[in-house]
Coordinates of C-alpha atoms in Angstrom, one line a residue:
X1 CA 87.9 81.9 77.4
X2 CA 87.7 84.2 80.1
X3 CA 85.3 82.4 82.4
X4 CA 87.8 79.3 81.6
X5 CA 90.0 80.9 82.7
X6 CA 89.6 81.8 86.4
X7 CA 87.9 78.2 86.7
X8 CA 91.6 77.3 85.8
X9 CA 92.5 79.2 88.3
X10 CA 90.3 78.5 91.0
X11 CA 91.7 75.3 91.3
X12 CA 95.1 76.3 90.9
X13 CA 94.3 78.4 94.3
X14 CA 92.3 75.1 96.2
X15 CA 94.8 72.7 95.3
X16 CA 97.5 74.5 96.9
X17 CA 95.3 75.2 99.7
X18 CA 95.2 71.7 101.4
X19 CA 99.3 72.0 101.4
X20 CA 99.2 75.7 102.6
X21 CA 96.6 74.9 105.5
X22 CA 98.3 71.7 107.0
X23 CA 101.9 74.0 106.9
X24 CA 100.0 76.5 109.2
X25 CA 97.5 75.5 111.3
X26 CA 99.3 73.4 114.6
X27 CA 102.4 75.1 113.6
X28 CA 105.3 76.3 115.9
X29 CA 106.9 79.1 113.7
X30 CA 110.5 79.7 115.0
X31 CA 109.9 83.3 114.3
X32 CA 107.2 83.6 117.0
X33 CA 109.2 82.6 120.0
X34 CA 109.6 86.0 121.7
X35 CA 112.6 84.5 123.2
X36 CA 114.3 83.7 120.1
X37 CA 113.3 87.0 118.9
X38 CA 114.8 89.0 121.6
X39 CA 117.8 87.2 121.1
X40 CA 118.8 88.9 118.1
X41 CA 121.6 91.3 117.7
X42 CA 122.3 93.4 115.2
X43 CA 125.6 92.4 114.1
X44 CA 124.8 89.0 114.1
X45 CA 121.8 87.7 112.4
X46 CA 124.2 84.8 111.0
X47 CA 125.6 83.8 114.2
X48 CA 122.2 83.6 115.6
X49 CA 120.7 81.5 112.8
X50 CA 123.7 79.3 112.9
X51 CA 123.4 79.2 117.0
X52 CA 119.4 78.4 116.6
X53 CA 120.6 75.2 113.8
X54 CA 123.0 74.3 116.5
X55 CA 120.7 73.9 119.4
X56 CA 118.3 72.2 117.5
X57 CA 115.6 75.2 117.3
X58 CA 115.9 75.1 113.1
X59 CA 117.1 72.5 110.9
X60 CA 120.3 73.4 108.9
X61 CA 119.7 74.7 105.3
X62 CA 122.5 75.7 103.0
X63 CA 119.4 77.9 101.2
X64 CA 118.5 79.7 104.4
X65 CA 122.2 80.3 105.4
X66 CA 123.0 81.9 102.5
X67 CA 119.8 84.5 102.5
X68 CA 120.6 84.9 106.4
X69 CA 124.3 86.1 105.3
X70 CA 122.9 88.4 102.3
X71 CA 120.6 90.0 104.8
X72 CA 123.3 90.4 107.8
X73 CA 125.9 92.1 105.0
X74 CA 122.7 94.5 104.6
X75 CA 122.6 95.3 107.8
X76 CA 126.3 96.4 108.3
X77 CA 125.4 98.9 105.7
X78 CA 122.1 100.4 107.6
X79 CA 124.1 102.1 110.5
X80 CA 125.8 104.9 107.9
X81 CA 123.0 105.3 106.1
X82 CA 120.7 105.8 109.3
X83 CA 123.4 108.8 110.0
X84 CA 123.1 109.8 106.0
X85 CA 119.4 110.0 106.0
X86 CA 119.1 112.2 109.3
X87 CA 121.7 114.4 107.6
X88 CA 119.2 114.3 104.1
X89 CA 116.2 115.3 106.0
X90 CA 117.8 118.6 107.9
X91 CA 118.5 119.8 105.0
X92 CA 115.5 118.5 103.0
X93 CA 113.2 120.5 105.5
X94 CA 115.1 123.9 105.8
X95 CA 115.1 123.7 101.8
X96 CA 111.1 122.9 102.2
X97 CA 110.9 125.9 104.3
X98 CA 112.9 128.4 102.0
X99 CA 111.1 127.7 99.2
X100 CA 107.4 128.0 101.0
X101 CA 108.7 131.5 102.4
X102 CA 109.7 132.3 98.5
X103 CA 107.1 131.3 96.9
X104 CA 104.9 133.0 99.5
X105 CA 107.1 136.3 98.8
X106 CA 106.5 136.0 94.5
X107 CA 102.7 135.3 95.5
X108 CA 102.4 138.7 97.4
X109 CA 105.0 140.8 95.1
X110 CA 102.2 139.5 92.4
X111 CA 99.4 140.5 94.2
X112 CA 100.8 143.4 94.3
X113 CA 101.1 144.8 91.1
X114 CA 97.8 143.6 90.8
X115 CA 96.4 146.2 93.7
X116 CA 98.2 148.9 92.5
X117 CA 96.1 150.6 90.2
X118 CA 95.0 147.8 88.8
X119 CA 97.3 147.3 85.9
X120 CA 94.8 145.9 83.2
X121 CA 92.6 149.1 83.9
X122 CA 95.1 151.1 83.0
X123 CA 96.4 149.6 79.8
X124 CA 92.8 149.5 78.7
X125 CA 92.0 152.9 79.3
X126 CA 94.5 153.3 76.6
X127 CA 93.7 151.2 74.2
X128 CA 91.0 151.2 71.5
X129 CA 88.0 149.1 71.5
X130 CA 89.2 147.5 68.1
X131 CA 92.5 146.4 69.8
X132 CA 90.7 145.0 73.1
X133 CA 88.2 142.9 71.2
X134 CA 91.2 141.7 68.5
X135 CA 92.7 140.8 72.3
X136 CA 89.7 139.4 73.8
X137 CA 89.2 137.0 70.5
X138 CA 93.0 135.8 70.2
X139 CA 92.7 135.1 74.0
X140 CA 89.4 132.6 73.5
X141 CA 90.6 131.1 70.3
X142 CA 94.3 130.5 71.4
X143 CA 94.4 130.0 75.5
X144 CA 92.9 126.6 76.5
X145 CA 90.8 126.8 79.9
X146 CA 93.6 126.7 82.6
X147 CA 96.3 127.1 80.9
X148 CA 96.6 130.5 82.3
X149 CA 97.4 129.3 86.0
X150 CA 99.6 126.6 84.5
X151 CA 101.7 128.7 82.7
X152 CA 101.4 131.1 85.9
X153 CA 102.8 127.8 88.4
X154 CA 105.3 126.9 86.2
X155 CA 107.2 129.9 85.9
X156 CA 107.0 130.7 89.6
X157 CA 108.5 126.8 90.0
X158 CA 111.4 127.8 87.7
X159 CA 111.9 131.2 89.6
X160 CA 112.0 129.3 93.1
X161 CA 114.5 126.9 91.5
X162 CA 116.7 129.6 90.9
X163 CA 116.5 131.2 94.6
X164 CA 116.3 128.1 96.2
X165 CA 117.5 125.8 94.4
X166 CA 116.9 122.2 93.2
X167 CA 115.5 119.8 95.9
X168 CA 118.0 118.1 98.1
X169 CA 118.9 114.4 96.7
X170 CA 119.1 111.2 99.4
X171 CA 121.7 109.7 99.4
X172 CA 122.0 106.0 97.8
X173 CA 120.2 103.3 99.2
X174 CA 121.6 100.1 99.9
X175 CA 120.1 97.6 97.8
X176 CA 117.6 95.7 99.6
X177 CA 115.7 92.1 99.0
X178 CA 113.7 90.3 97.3
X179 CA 113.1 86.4 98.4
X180 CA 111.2 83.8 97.2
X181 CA 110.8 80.1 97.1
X182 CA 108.1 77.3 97.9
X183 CA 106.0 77.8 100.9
X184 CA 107.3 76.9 104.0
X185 CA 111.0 77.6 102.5
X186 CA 112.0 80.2 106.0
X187 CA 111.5 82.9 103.6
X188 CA 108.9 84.8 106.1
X189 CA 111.3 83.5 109.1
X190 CA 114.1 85.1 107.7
X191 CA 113.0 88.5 107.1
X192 CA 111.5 88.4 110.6
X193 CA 114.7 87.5 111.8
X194 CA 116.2 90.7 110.0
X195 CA 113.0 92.8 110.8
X196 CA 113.9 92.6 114.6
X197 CA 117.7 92.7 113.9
X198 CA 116.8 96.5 112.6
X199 CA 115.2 97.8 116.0
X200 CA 117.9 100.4 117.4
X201 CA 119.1 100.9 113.5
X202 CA 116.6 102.4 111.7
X203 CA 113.8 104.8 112.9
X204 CA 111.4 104.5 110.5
X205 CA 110.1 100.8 110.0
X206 CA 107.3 98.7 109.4
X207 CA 106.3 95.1 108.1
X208 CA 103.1 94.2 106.5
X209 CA 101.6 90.9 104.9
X210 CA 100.4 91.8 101.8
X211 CA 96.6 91.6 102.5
X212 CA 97.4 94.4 105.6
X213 CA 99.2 96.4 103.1
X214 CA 96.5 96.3 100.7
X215 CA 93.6 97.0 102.8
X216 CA 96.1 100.0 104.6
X217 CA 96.5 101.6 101.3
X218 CA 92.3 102.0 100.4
X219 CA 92.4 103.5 104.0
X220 CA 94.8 106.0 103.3
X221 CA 93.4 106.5 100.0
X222 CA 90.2 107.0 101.5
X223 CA 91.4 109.3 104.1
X224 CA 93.5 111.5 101.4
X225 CA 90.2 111.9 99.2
X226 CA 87.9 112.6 101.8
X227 CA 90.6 115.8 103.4
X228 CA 90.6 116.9 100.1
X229 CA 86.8 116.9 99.7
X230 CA 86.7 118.7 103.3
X231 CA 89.6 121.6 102.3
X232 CA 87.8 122.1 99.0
X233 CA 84.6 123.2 100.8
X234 CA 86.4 125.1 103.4
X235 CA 88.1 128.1 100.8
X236 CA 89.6 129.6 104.0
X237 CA 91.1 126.4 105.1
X238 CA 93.3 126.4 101.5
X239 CA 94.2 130.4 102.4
X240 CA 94.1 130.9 106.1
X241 CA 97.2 133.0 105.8
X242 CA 95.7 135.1 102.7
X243 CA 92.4 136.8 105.0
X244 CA 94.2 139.4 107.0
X245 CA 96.5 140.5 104.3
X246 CA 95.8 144.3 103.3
X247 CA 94.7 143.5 99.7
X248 CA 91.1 144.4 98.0
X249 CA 88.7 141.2 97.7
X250 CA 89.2 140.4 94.3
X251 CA 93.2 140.4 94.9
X252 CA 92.4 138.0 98.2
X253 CA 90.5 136.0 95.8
X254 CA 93.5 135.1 93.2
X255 CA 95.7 134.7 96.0
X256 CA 93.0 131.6 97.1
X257 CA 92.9 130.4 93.6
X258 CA 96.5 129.9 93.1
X259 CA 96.9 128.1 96.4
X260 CA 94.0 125.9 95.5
X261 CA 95.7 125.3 92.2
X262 CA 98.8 124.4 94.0
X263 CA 97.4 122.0 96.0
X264 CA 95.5 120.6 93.2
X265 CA 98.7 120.1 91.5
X266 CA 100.2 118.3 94.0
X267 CA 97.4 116.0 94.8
X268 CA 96.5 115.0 90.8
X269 CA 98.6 111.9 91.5
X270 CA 97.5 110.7 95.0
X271 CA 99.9 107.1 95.1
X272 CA 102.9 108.9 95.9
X273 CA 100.6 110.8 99.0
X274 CA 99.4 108.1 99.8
X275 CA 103.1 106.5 99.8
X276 CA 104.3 109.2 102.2
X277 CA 101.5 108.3 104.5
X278 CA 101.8 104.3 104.1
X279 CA 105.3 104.3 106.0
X280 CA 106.2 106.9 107.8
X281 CA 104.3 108.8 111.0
X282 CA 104.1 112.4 109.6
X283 CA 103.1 113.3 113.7
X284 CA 106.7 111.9 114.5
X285 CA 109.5 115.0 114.8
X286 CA 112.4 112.1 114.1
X287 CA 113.4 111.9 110.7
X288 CA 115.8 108.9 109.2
X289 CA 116.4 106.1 107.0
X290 CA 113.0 104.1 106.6
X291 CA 112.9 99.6 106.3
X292 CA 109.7 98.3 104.4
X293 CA 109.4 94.4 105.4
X294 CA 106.7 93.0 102.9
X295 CA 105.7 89.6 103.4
X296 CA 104.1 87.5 100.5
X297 CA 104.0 90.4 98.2
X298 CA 101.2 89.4 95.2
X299 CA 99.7 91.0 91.8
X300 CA 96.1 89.6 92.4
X301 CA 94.2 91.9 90.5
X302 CA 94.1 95.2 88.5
X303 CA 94.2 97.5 91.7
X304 CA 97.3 96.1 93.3
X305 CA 99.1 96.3 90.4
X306 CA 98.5 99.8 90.1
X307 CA 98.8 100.8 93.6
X308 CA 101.9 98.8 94.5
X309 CA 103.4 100.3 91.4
X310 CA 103.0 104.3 92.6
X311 CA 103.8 103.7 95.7
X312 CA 107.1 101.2 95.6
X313 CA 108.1 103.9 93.0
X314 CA 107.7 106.1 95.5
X315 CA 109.1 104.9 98.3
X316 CA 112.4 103.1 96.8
X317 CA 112.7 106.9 94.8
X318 CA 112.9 108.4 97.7
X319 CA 115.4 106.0 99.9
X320 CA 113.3 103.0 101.4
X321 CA 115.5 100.0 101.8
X322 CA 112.7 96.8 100.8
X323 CA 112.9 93.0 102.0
X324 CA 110.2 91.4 100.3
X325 CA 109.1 87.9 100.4
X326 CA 106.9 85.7 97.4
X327 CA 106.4 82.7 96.5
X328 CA 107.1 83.7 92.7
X329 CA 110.1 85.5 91.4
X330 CA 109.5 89.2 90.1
X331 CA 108.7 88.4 86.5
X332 CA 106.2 85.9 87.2
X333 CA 103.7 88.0 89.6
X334 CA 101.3 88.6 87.0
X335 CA 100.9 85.9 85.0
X336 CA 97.3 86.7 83.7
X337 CA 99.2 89.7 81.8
X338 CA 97.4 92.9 83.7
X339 CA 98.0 96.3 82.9
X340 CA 102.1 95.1 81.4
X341 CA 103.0 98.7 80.7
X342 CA 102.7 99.4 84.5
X343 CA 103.8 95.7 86.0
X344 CA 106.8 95.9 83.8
X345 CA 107.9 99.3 85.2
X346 CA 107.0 98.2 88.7
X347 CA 109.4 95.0 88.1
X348 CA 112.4 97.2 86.8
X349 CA 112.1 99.3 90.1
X350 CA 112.1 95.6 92.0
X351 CA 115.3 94.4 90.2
X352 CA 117.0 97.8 90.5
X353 CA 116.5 98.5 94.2
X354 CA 116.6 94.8 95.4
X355 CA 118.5 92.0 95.2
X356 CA 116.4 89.1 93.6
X357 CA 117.3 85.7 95.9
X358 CA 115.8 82.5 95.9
X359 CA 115.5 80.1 98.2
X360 CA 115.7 76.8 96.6
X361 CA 114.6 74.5 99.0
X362 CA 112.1 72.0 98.6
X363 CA 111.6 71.3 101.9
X364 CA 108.2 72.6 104.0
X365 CA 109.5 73.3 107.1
X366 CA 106.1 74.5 108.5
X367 CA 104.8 71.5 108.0
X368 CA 107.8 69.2 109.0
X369 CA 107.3 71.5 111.9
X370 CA 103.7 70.8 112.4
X371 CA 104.0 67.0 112.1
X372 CA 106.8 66.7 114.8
X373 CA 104.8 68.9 117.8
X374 CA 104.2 67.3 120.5
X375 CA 100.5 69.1 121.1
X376 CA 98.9 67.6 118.0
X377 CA 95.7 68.4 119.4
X378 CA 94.4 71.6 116.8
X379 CA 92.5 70.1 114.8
X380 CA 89.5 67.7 115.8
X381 CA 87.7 65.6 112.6
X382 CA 85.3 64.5 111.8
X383 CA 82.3 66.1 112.9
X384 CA 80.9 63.1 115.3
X385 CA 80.3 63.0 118.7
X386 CA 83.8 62.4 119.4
X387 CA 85.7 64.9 117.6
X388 CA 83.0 67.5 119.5
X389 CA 83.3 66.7 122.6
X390 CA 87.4 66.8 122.8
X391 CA 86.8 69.8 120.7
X392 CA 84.3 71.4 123.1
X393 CA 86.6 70.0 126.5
X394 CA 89.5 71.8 124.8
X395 CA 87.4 75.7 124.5
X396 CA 85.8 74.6 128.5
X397 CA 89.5 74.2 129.4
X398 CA 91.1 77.1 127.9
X399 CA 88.3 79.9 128.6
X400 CA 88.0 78.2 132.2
X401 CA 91.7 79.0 132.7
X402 CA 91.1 82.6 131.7
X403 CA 88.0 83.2 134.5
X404 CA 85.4 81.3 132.2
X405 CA 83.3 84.1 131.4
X406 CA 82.0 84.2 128.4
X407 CA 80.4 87.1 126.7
X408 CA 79.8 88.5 123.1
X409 CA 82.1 91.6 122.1
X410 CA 82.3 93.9 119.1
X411 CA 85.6 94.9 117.6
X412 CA 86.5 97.6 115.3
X413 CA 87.2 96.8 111.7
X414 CA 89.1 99.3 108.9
X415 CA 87.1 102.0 107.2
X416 CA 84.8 102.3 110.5
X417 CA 83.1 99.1 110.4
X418 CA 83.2 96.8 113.4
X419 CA 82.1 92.6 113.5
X420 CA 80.5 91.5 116.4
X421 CA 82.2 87.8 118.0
X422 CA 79.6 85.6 119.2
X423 CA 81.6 84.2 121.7
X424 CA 84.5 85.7 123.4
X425 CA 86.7 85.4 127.1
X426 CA 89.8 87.5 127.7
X427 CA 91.7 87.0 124.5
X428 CA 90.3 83.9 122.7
X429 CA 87.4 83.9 120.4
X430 CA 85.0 81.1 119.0
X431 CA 83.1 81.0 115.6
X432 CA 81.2 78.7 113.5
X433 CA 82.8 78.8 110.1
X434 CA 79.6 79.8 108.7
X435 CA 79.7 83.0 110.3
X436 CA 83.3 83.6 109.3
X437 CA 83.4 82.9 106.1
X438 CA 79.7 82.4 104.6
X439 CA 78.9 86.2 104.2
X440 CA 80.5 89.2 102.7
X441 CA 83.6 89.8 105.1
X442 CA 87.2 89.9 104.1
X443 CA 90.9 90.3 105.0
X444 CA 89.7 93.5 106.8
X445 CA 87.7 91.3 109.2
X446 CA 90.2 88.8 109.9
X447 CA 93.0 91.1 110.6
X448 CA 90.7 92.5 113.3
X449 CA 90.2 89.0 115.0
X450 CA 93.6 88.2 114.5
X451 CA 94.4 91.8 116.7
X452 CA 92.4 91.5 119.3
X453 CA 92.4 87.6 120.1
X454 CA 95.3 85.4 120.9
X455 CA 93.5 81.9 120.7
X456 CA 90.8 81.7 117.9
X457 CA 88.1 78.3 117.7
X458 CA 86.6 77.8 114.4
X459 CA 84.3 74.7 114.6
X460 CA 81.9 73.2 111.7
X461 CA 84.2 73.2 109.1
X462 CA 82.7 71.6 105.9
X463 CA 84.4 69.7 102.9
X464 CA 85.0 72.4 100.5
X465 CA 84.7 72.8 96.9
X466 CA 84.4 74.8 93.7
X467 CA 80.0 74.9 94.8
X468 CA 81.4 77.0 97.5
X469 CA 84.9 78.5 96.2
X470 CA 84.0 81.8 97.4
X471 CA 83.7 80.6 101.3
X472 CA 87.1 78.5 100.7
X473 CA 88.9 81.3 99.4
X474 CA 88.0 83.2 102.6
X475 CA 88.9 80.5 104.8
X476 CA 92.2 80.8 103.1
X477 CA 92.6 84.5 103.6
X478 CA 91.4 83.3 107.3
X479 CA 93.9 81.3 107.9
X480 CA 96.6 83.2 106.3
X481 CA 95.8 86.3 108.8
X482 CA 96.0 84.1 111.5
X483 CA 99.1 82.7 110.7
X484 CA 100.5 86.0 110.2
X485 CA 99.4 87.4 113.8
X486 CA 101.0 83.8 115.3
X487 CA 97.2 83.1 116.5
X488 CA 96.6 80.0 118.3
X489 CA 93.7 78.1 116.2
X490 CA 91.8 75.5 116.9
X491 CA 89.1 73.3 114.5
X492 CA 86.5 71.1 114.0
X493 CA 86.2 70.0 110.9
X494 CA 84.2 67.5 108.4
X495 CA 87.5 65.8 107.5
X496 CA 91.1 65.6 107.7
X497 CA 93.2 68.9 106.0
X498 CA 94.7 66.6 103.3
X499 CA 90.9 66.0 102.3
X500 CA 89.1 69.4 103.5
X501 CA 89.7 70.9 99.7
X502 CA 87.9 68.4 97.3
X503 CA 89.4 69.3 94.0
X504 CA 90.3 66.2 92.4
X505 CA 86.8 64.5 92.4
X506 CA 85.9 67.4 90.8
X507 CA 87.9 67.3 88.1
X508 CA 87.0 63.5 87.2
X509 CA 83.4 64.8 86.2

């Protein structure tokens, strides 16, 4: 069942792809005119979607409209809670400081009574051996291995709640987004639209497609796991402050092992560190309200369910405003059933922090887009002597403009990798598809071409099919990444788009 299964969905994923692929590649997204960009004011996403419709730059849809109004009302509410959110975080970091200085003050009145006289030494000089071993045997058979510090943390938590109090709340969030529709709908144009409307607003924002946000999350992980490897093997990194404090050794010592224990606390549960990490630049002294823009967020497996659990959690608990955008409403994510418990949580957070909108249209303007440019000349089939050479005059004319240099680079990839381009000049890149995607590289590798070149040439393109599913699938993540960066692609392929993705002969045998 379970190898029938992904089949099943292996072509689910290649016969969308054909559809996907012809939306995107030779595609003018509205979104990506700088101009039209820059046009955008706060105030008036609506009037500037309704001014692009009138001159001609989008086609009217009642769909669109009505997502563009839901998203300008949200931004009349973002100036106030900019203001409310500075106010939050004064106060949030004097009460952070308060309670370090007090619970740094119960820490040394502690070690205190320890030093003096050592207090155990006393009592036992006091007591007879039949009482210290009836202690010593209640202690083993009744006290779990570190419950002791436990115990010890909690009560100093409840004693710093009472000097300092509870932590500051945020103030309510307006509720943010969540659209979806068919591909090609202006869902992705839409919350660009409101993305940029937000610069002057809002501090603290970022957008991410969802493969980004994935791969930015292991590296935070990553980074998270490895400081805590580093501090654990450093004792006086965990207790600077503790060395020149005039206590005996053995005092010095429990002082470390309560602030290791501390931090081990605080670090059992990494998502919501890793959440803190994942949106906001800790370096940066401003402090405000915080916009996630998530584009094409998906459940494609075990780990992202998990992760983008803990950290939405996270980040809508503690006042991120989120405009998402998928192709599938909330509920029907994961429809393979994974881990339910925590999808089911992770959709109540959705529904109670966003406002679920569809966009009903089934219209793909991508590709409506695609088939009326003028410069149809992307995408060169088949693979004779004629698609090459127009194929080949169009990289000669494009790398001749730009000084006609051409030389082999290497650019860094996430985690400290780098992938070496073949084939390079000043901001456009060429690769066989072989090299792209016929070994082990990923999203990681394709955001970093997507980053560093403008232009991108992918020639020898073969007919694809479920012998080779894993190499389609990565041309799929390929293009997606491209797309996403507004790279300018051209390819030579075997065949026409409509035909690259050979599902259906497939499926006769």
């Amino acid at each position: 069942m379970r190898r029938t299964s992904l089949i099943a969905s292996s072509f689910f994923s290649l016969e969308l792809a054909p559809r996907t692929l012809k939306s995107r590649i030779n595609a003018v997204r509205p979104s990506s005119d700088p101009s039209y960009i820059s046009s955008l004011k706060p105030s008036g996403l609506l009037t500037q979607y309704r001014n692009q419709v009138q001159q001609g730059k989008l086609q009217h849809d009642p769909d669109q409209e009505t997502v563009a109004m839901e998203l300008e009302k949200l931004l009349g509410r973002l100036d106030q809670y900019e203001k409310d959110m500075e106010e939050y975080h004064v106060n949030l970091a004097n009460w952070e400081k308060g309670r370090e200085d007090e619970r740094r003050k119960l820490l040394m009145e502690e070690a205190e009574l320890k030093q003096q006289g050592g207090m155990w030494d006393s009592v036992n000089k006091h007591r007879s051996k039949f009482v210290e071993r009836w202690m010593f045997r209640k202690k083993t058979e009744n006290v779990e291995s570190g419950v002791g510090k436990w115990v010890s943390y909690l009560n100093r938590e409840k004693k710093l709640d009472s000097l300092v109090g509870r932590r500051p709340t945020a103030p309510p969030a307006p509720k943010g987004l969540y659209i979806y529709g068919n591909v090609g709908s202006g869902k992705t144009m839409l919350m660009d639209m409101f993305y940029s409307a937000t610069d002057g607003i809002i501090k603290h924002r970022r957008r991410y497609h969802f493969h980004e946000a994935m791969l930015k999350i292991n590296e935070h992980m990553h980074k998270i796991w490895k400081s805590q490897v580093e501090e654990k093997s450093l004792q006086s990194s965990v207790s600077s402050w503790i060395m020149n404090l005039p206590f005996d050794t053995k005092v010095k010592e429990w002082l470390a092992a309560e602030e290791r224990y501390k931090q081990d606390i605080q670090m059992k549960n990494i998502l919501p560190a890793v959440a803190d990490k994942f949106l906001i630049d800790q370096r940066s002294d401003q402090r405000g309200a915080s916009i996630l823009c998530f584009d094409e967020i998906q459940t494609v497996d075990v780990f992202a369910i998990v992760a983008l659990s803990g950290i939405m959690s996270r980040l809508l608990s503690t006042g991120t405003v989120l405009v998402a955008t998928s192709n599938r409403a909330p509920n029907d994510l994961n429809q393979d059933g994974m881990q339910r418990e925590i999808f089911l949580k992770f959709v109540a957070k959705l529904e109670k922090h966003c406002e679920i909108v569809l966009i009903g249209s089934e219209i793909d303007y991508r590709r409506l887009i695609a088939q009326r440019s003028i410069d149809q000349a992307h995408y060169f089939w088949p693979l004779n002597s004629i698609a090459v050479n127009k194929f080949e005059k169009i990289w000669c004319e494009v790398t001749n403009h730009l000084g006609g240099q051409i030389y082999t680079d290497t650019i860094p990839v996430m985690f400290g990798r780098t992938l070496e381009v073949p084939n390079c000049c000043e901001g456009v890149a060429r690769f066989t598809f072989e090299y792209l995607c016929g070994q082990p590289v990923g999203a990681a590798d394709y955001i970093a071409v997507a980053e560093n070149y403008h232009t991108v040439f992918i020639s020898d393109i073969p007919n694809m099919s479920m012998q080779i599913r894993d190499k389609a699938r990565r041309f799929i993540t390929l293009i997606d990444e491209l797309y996403n960066h507004h790279c300018c692609l051209f390819c030579l392929a075997a065949s026409s788009i409509d035909e690259l993705f050979q599902v259906s002969s497939l499926k006769q045998r």
